[in-house]
CSV table of C-alpha atoms in Angstrom, one decimal:
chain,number,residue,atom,x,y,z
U,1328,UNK,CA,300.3,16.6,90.8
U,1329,UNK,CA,298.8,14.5,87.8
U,1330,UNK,CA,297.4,16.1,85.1
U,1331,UNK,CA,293.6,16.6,85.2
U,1332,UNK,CA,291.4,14.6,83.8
U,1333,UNK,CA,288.7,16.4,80.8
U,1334,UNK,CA,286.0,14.8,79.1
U,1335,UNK,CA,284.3,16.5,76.2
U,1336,UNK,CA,280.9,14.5,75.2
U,1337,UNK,CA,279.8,14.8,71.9
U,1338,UNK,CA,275.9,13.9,71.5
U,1339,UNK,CA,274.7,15.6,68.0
U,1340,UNK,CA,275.1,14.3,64.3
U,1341,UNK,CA,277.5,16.5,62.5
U,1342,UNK,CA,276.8,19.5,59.8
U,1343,UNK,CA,273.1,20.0,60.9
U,1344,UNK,CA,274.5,21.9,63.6
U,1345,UNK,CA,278.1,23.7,64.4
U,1346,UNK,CA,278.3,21.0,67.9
U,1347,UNK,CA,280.9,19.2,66.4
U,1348,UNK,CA,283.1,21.9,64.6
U,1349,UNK,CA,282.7,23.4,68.7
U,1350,UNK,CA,283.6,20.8,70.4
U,1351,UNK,CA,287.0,19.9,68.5
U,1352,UNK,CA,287.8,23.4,68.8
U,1353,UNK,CA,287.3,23.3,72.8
U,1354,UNK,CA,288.7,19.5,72.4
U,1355,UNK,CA,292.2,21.2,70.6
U,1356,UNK,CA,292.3,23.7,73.2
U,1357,UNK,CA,292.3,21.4,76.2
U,1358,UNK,CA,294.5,19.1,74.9
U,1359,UNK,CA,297.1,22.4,74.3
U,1360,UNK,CA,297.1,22.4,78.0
U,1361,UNK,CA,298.7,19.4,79.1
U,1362,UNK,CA,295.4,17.8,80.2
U,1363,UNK,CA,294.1,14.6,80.1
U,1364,UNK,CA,292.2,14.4,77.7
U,1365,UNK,CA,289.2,12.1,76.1
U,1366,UNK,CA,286.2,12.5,74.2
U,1367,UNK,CA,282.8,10.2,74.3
U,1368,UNK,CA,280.8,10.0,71.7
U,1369,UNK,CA,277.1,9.3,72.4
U,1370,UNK,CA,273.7,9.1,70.4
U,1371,UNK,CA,274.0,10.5,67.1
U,1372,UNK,CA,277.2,12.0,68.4
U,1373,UNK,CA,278.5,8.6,66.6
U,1374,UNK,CA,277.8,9.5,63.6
U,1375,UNK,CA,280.6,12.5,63.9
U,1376,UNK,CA,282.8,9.3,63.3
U,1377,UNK,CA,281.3,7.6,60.1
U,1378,UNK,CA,283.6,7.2,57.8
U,1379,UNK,CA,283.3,7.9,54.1
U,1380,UNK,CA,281.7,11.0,54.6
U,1381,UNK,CA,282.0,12.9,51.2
U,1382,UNK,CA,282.0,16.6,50.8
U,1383,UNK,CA,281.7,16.9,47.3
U,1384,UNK,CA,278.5,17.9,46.0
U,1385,UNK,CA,276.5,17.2,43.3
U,1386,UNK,CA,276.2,20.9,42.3
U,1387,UNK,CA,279.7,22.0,42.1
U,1388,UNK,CA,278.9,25.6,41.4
U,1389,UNK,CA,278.2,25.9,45.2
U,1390,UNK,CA,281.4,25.8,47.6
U,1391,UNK,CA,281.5,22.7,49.0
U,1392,UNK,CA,280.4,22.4,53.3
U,1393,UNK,CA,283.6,21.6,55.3
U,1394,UNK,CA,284.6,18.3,56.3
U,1395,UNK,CA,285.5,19.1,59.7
U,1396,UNK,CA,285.4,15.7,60.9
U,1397,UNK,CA,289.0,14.7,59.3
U,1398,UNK,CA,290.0,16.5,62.3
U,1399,UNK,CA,289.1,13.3,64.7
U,1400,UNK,CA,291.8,10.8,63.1
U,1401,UNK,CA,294.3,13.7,64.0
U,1402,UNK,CA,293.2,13.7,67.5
U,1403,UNK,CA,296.0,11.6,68.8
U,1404,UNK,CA,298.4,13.9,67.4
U,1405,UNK,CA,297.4,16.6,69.5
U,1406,UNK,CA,297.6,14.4,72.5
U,1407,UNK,CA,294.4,13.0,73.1
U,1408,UNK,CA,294.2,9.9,74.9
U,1409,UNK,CA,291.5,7.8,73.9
U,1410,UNK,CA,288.2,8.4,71.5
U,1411,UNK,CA,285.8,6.4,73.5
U,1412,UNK,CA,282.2,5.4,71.7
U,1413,UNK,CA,279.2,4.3,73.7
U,1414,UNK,CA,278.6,0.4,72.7
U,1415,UNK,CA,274.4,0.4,72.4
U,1416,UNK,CA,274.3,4.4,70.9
U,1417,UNK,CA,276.1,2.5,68.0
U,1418,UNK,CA,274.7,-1.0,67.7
U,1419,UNK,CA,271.0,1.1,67.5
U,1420,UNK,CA,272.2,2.7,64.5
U,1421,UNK,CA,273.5,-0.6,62.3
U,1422,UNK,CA,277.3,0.6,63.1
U,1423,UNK,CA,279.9,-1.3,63.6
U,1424,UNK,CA,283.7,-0.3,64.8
U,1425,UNK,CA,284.6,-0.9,60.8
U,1426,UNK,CA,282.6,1.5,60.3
U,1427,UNK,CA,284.2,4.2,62.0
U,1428,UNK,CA,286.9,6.9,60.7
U,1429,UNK,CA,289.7,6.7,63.6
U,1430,UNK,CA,290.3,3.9,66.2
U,1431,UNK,CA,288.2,4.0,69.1
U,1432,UNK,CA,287.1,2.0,72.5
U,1433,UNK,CA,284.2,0.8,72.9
U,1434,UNK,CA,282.0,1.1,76.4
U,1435,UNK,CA,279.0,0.1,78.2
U,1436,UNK,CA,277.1,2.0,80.4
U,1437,UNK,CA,279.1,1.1,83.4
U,1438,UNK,CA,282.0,2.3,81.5
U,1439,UNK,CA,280.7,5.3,81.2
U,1440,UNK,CA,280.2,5.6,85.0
U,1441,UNK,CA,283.7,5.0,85.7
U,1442,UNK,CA,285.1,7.3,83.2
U,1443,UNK,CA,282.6,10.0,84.5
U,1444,UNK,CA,283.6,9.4,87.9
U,1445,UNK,CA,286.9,9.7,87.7
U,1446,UNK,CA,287.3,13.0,85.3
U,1447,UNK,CA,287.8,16.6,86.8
U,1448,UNK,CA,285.6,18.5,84.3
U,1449,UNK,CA,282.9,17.3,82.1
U,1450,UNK,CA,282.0,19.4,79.1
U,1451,UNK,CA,278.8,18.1,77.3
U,1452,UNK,CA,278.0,19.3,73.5
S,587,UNK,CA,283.4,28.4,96.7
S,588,UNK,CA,284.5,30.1,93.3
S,589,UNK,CA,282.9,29.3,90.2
S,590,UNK,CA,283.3,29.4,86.7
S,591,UNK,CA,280.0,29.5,85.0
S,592,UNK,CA,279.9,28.4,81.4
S,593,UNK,CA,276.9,29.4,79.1
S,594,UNK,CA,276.0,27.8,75.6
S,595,UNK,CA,272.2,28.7,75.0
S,596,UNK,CA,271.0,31.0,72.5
S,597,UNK,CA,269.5,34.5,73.0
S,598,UNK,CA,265.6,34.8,73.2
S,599,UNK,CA,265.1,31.4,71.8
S,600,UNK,CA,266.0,29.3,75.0
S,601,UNK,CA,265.7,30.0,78.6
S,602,UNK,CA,269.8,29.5,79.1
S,603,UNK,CA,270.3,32.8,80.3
S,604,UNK,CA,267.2,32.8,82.4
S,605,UNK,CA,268.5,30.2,84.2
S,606,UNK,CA,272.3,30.8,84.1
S,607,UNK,CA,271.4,34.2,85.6
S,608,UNK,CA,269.3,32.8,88.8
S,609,UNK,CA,272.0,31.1,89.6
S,610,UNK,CA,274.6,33.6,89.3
S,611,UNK,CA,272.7,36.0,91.1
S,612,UNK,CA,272.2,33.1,94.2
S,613,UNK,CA,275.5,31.9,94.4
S,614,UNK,CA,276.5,35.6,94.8
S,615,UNK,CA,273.7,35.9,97.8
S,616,UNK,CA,275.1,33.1,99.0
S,617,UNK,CA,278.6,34.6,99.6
S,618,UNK,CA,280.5,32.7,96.6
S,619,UNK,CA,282.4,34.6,94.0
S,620,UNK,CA,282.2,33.9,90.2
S,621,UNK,CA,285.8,34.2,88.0
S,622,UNK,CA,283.9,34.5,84.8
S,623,UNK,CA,280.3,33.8,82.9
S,624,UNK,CA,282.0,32.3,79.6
S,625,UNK,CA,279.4,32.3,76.7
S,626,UNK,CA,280.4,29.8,74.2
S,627,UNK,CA,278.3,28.1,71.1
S,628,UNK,CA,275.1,30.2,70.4
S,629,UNK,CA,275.4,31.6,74.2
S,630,UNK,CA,277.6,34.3,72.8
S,631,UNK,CA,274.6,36.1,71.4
S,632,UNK,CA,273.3,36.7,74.5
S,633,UNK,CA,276.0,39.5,74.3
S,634,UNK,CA,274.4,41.3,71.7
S,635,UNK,CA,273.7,45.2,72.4
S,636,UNK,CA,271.4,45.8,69.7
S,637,UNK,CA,269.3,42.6,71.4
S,638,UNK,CA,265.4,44.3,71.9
S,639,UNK,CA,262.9,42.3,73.7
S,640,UNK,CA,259.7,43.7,74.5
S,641,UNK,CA,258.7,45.8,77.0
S,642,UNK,CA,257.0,43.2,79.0
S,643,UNK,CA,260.1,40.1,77.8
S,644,UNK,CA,263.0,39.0,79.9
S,645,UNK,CA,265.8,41.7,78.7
S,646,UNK,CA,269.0,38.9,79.3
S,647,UNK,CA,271.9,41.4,77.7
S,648,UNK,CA,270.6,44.1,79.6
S,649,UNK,CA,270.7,41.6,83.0
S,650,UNK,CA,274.0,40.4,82.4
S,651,UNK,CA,275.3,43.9,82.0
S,652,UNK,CA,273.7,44.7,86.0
S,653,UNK,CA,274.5,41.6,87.3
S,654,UNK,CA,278.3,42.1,85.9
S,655,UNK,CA,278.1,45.8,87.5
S,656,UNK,CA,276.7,45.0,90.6
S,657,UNK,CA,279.3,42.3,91.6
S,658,UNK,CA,282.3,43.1,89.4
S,659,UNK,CA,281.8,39.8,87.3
S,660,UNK,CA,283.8,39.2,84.2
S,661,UNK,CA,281.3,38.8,81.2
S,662,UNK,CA,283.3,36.8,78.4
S,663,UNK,CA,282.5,35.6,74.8
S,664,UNK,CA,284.0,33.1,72.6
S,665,UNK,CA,286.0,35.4,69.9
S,666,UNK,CA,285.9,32.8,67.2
S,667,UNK,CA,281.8,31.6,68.1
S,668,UNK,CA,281.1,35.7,68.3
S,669,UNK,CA,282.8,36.5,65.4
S,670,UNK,CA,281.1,33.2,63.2
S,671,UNK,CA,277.7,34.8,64.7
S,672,UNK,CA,278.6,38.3,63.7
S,673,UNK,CA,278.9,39.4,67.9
S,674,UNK,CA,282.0,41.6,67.0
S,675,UNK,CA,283.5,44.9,68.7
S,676,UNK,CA,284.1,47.4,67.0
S,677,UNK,CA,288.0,46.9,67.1
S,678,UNK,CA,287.0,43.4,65.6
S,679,UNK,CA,284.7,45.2,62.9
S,680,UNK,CA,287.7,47.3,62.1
S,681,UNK,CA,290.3,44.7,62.2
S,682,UNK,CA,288.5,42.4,59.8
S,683,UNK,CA,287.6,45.6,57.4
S,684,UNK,CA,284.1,44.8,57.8
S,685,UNK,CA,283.1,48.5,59.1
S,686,UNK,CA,280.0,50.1,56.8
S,687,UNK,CA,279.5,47.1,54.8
S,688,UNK,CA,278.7,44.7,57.6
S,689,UNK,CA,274.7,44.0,59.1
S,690,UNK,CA,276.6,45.5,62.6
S,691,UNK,CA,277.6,48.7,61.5
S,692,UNK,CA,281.0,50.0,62.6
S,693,UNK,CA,280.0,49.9,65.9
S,694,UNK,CA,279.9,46.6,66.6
S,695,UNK,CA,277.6,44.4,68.0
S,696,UNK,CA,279.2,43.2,71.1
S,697,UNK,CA,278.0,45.0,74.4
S,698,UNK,CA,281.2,46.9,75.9
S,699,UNK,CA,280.5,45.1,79.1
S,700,UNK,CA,281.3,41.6,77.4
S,701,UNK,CA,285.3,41.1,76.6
S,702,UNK,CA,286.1,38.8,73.9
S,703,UNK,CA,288.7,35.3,75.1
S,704,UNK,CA,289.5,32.4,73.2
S,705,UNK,CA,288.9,29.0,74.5
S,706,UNK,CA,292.0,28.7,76.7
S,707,UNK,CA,290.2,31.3,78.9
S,708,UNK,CA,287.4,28.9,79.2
S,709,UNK,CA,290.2,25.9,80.6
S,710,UNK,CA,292.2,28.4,82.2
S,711,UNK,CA,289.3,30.3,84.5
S,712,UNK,CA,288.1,26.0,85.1
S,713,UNK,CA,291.4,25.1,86.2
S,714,UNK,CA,291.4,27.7,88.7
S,715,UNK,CA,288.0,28.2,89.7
S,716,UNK,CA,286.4,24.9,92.3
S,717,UNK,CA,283.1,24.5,89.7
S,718,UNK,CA,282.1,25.1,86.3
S,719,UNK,CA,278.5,25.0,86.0
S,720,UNK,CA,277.5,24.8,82.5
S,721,UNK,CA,273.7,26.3,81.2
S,722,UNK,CA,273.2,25.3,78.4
V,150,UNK,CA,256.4,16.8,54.5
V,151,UNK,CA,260.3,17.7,55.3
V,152,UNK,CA,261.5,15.7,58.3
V,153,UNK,CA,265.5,17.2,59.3
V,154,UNK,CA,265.3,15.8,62.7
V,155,UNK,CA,266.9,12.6,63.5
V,156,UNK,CA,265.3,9.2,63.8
V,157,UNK,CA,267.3,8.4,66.7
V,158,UNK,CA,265.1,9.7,69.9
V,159,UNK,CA,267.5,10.5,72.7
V,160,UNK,CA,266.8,9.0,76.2
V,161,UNK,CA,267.4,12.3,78.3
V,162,UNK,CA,266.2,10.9,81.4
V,163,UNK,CA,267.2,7.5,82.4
V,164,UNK,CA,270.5,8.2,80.6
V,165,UNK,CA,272.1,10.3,83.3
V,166,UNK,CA,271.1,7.8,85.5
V,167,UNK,CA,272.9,5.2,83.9
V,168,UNK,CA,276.1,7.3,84.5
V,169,UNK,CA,275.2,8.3,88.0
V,170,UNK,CA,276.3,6.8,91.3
V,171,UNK,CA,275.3,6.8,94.5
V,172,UNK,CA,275.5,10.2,96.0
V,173,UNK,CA,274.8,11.8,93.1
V,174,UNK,CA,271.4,14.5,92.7
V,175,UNK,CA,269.9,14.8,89.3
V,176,UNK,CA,268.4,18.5,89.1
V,177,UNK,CA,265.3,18.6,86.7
V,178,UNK,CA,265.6,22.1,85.3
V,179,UNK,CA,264.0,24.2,82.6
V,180,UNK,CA,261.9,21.4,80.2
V,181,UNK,CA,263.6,18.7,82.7
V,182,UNK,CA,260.6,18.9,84.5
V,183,UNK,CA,258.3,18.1,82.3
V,184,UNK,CA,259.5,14.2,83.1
V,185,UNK,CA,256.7,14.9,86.3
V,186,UNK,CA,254.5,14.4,83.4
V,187,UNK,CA,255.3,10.9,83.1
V,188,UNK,CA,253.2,8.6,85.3
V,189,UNK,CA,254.6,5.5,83.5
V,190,UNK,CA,258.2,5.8,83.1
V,191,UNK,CA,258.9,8.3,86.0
V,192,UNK,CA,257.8,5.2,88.3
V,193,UNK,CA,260.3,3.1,87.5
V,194,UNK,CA,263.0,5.7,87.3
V,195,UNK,CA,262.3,6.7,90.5
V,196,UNK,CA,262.6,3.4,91.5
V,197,UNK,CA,265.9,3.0,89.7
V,198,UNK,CA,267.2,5.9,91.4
V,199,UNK,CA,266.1,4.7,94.7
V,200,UNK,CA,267.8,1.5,94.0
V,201,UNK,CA,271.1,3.1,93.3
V,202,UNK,CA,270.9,6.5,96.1
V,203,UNK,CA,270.5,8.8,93.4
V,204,UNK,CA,268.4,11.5,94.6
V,205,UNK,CA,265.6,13.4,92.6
V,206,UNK,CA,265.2,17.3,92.3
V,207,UNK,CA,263.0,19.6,90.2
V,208,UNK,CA,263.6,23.2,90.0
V,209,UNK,CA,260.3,24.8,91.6
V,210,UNK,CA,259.8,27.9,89.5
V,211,UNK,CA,260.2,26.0,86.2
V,212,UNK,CA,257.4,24.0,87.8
V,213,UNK,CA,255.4,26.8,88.5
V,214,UNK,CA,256.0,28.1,85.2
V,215,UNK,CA,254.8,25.2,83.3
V,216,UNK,CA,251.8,24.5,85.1
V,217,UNK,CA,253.5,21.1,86.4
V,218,UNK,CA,252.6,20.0,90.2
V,219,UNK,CA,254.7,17.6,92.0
V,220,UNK,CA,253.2,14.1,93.1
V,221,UNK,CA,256.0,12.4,93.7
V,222,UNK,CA,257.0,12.5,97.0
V,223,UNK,CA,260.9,11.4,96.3
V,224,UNK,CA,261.2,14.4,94.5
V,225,UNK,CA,261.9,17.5,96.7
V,226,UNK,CA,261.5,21.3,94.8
V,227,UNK,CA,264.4,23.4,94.9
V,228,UNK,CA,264.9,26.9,94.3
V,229,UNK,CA,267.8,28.6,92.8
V,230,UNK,CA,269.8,29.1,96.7
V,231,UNK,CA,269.5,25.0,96.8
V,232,UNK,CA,270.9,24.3,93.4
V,233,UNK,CA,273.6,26.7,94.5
V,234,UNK,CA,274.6,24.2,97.7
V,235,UNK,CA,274.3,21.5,95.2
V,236,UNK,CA,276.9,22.7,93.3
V,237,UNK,CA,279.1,23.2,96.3
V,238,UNK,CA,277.8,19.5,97.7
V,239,UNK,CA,278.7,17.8,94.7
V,240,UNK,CA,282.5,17.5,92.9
V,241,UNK,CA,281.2,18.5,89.7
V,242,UNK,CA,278.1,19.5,87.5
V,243,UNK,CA,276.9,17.8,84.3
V,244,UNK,CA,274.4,19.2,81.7
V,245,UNK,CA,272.8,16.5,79.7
């Protein structure tokens, strides 16, 4: 038998909320069991991927918040197939695949459909 | 069928557990059989025993806790999203030399009905189970 | 004035359509049913679903909760038993 197919969706901005930091952790985890695994970013879920995000702060008395993010160029290394990013979630935002952190693929809403239909488990964050 | 039910909304301030719990309690009417509720994100507060709606307010730890002794249910929470929320038992309070200094008191805050898992119990329980239905 | 929610609205309803085939059941539930509320857009989205056999449910007691009557007849109300045989129905569940 194949290995099954997980798809972790990623739909929130990062560091207003702990969705990201949760969903790599779940993301590790499943690839740590020989899964297939890929993630789909969506909505402000792109913005996870921005690159030159900068940590330090302007107060330096304060400890700085973590850049968990990193994380997603090391996906691969954990074995995770592909980081896909929905096309129009990040044309609406002025974002380009240059402007991204880690290569990714690029998908239209049909895309999507196909990936969807053809995963075994669907986790949404 | 067997399901694996997978819960990420927070205590009191959504209706996740509301919901999570009619449908636990119909797919057990029904005949099916649940391997696990797994709370995960902010749903691992709804595992907190020192949770105290009002009188007249939907009690969700104390549900879970019935629902899990009436059909035997595994109730699981996230160790790592527990223990960033402070939902700890109180071998975790110990263990992380928290005890009388911490908000939770040596007692911890986790409900002994909930067990604490990491993630892999989460993949594992959907690998084995035929749905996960996620409430979030 | 503070403003620390994003600019970016997200499309919750006709999204999951977009990802949806025929065969598929999208379950309004909780707030989800407040798109009954909708005379403008819930028209065509019905129509959209129509177009591609996606069926319509709301769940019933988070209609009754909320005040919200059903006019549409495409969409049937389900209780909790229902959502249940969904589940089993369908190959897999996905919470948007």
């Amino acid at each position: 038998m194949s290995a099954q197919k997980y798809l972790y969706v990623i739909t929130k901005a990062p560091y207003s909320n702990a969705t990201g930091i949760e969903a790599l952790d779940a993301i590790l985890i499943g690839a740590s069991f020989e899964l297939d695994v890929s993630v789909l970013f969506l909505h402000d879920g792109v913005f996870q991927l921005k690159a030159n995000q900068n940590c330090a702060l302007s107060d330096s008395s304060l400890p700085a918040i973590k850049q968990f993010t990193k994380t997603y160029k090391a996906l691969e290394d954990f074995g995770v197939d592909e980081l896909y990013v929905q096309e129009q979630s990040l044309a609406a935002r002025g974002l380009g695949e240059s402007d991204l952190l880690a290569p990714v693929k690029l998908v239209n809403n049909q895309s999507i459909k196909a990936l969807i239909a053809e995963q075994d488990q669907v986790f949404t964050f | 069928m067997n399901f694996n039910i997978l819960v990420t909304g927070a205590l009191y301030s959504s209706q996740s557990a509301y919901s999570a719990l009619r449908f636990c309690r119909a797919a057990a009417a029904a005949g099916h059989s649940i391997s696990q509720v797994f709370f995960y994100q902010d749903g691992v507060t709804q595992a907190n025993q020192y949770s105290l709606p009002l009188d007249d307010e939907f009690d969700a730890v104390s549900s879970w806790v019935e629902f899990s002794e009436q059909t035997s249910t595994p109730l699981v929470v996230c160790v790592s999203a527990g223990e960033r929320r402070g939902l700890m038992s109180e071998e975790q309070v110990l263990e992380n030399h928290l005890g009388a200094h911490s908000a939770v008191g040596s007692n911890g805050s986790l409900h002994s009905r909930f067990t604490v898992a990491g993630l892999g119990a989460l993949h594992q329980a959907s690998l084995e189970s035929e749905r996960m239905v996620t409430f979030k | 004035m503070v403003i620390s929610r994003s600019w970016h609205d997200q499309v919750a309803l006709f999204e999951p359509l977009c990802f949806a085939g025929a065969g598929d059941t999208i379950l309004l539930l909780e707030d989800g049913v407040l798109a009954l509320q909708s005379p403008i857009t819930l028209a065509s989205f019905l129509a959209k679903c129509e177009a591609s056999q996606v069926s319509v449910v709301a769940m019933l007691d988070d209609c009754r909760l909320r005040g919200i009557d059903n006019k549409y007849p495409q969409i049937d109300l389900v209780e909790y038993s229902a959502y249940v045989d969904l589940v089993v129905a369908h190959d897999k569940q996905i919470a948007w």
